[in-house]
Amino acid sequence: MRRRVFLRSVAAGGAALTTAALAACGQAAQTPTQQATTAPAQQATTAPAQQATTAPVATAPQAQAPAQTTEMPALEWDMATSWPVALDTIFGGAQTVADRVAALTDGKFKITPRAAGELAPALQVLDVVQQNAVPIGHTASYYYVGKSPATAFGTTVPFGLNAQQQNAWLYDGGGLEKLQAVYAKLFNVIQFPAGNTGVQMGGWFRKEINTVADLQGLKIRIPGLGGQVLTKLGATVQVIPGGEIFQALQTGAVDAAEWVGPYDDEKLGLNKAAKFYYYPGWWEPGPSLEVQINLDRWNELPKAYQEAIKTAAAEANITMLARYDARNREALKRLVDSGTQLRPYSREILEAAEKAAFELYDEFAAKDADFKAIYEEWKVFRQSIYEWNKVNEAGYTNYAYSK
Ligand code: CA
């Protein structure tokens, strides 16, 4: 029985952070390991769970193998991730999936998460899973909006849902089902939410910004749809790998940069490169990370192993958010105590950004039927859960935080 401590990977140290790029990692991948498609799977494929349920072995030629072996084959999968090991919160989500799957299968199904760059570049995890070069990955689906803009909904979109609302939409609002149909059709992949950062921060700025005019020509490091929104507002967007953000910000190569939130940003030392820390991160109000599995490999798995992955992903979805919330709380205090200046985005900037965001979605919807189908239902869900959360969540927090 291995009861691996989740944080074991952290010992690898903060320095490793510089080597990996959460976003826009440009490094060439090492060739995706073909061993990842290990032999045991083939054996496991043909006969597994369905037949194994009823008084099994009678007809099978290899009948001397106990039924248990058929039901619980030994499997070893490598998992590609988009994260450096040193980002213990987000890489920890992948590790949680691996640890729980091993525990639920009595150690028979071993999944080994690999840091970004080992099996695939940070932003090509979906690609290697789609190609079946690697059976499973842990990543953020919005890295793949170039393949299909609908993938943005699997993570988050500007002015979208917070973590709690995202879970409501995915698990109970039909969101996951619809996204799974799109991923199956486009990528031959099945995915499950497996982590969330909560509302991110709005980035580090070398000088204060108050108006949309202040954004004109501002050089800012921000990937994804948030970057596209800021481009519409006149900013000059750059996508720089995580390990290079500090230097770019410190030297003035960029005027501003966003990463995740206090706990992760502190690790990059961004507070030493810029003074003003804006909030909220309106482009990432509740980003889900996903575990993605090649659909052929998924279909080969015994039912019990599929259930183990689903259960493990759901656990990672909860524990990652818990870790971020608990650790950001302490990190924010450290940052403020050491001189970081917190600044809220002005209402002028927020309103202009929200308007630009929905113009962008309308443009996507006009061009992409998958995006349109999800967007139209998502928009209705968003509006109605905002109405409910204005009453219950905001009703409570507006009072609780007012003192
Ligand atoms: Ca971010």
XYZ file of N, CA and C and ligand atoms in Angstrom, residues 22 142 200-201 221-223 258-261 283-284 287, ligand 1:
43
model
N 4.087 27.767 -17.634
C 2.681 27.433 -17.483
C 1.942 27.768 -18.770
N -8.309 25.740 -21.904
C -8.325 26.987 -22.677
C -6.994 27.261 -23.380
N -8.663 34.315 -9.775
C -7.257 34.696 -9.772
C -7.103 36.201 -9.506
N -5.854 36.629 -9.390
C -5.585 38.052 -9.222
C -5.450 38.710 -10.591
N 1.751 40.975 -20.113
C 1.849 39.518 -20.313
C 0.552 38.905 -19.826
N -0.243 38.398 -20.742
C -1.483 37.714 -20.371
C -1.900 36.817 -21.545
N -2.046 35.522 -21.287
C -2.441 34.619 -22.376
C -3.963 34.547 -22.519
N 0.395 39.042 -15.574
C -0.459 38.253 -14.684
C 0.042 36.833 -14.642
N -0.191 36.177 -13.511
C 0.175 34.761 -13.400
C -1.005 34.025 -12.798
N -1.068 33.865 -11.487
C -2.192 33.129 -10.906
C -2.785 33.911 -9.730
N -2.081 33.873 -8.622
C -2.558 34.532 -7.413
C -1.414 34.631 -6.426
N -10.491 37.957 -15.888
C -10.398 37.020 -17.031
C -10.369 35.574 -16.579
N -10.158 35.340 -15.271
C -10.135 33.966 -14.784
C -10.852 33.859 -13.440
N -11.159 29.205 -12.877
C -10.678 28.258 -13.890
C -10.599 26.813 -13.391
Ca -3.705 33.520 -14.905
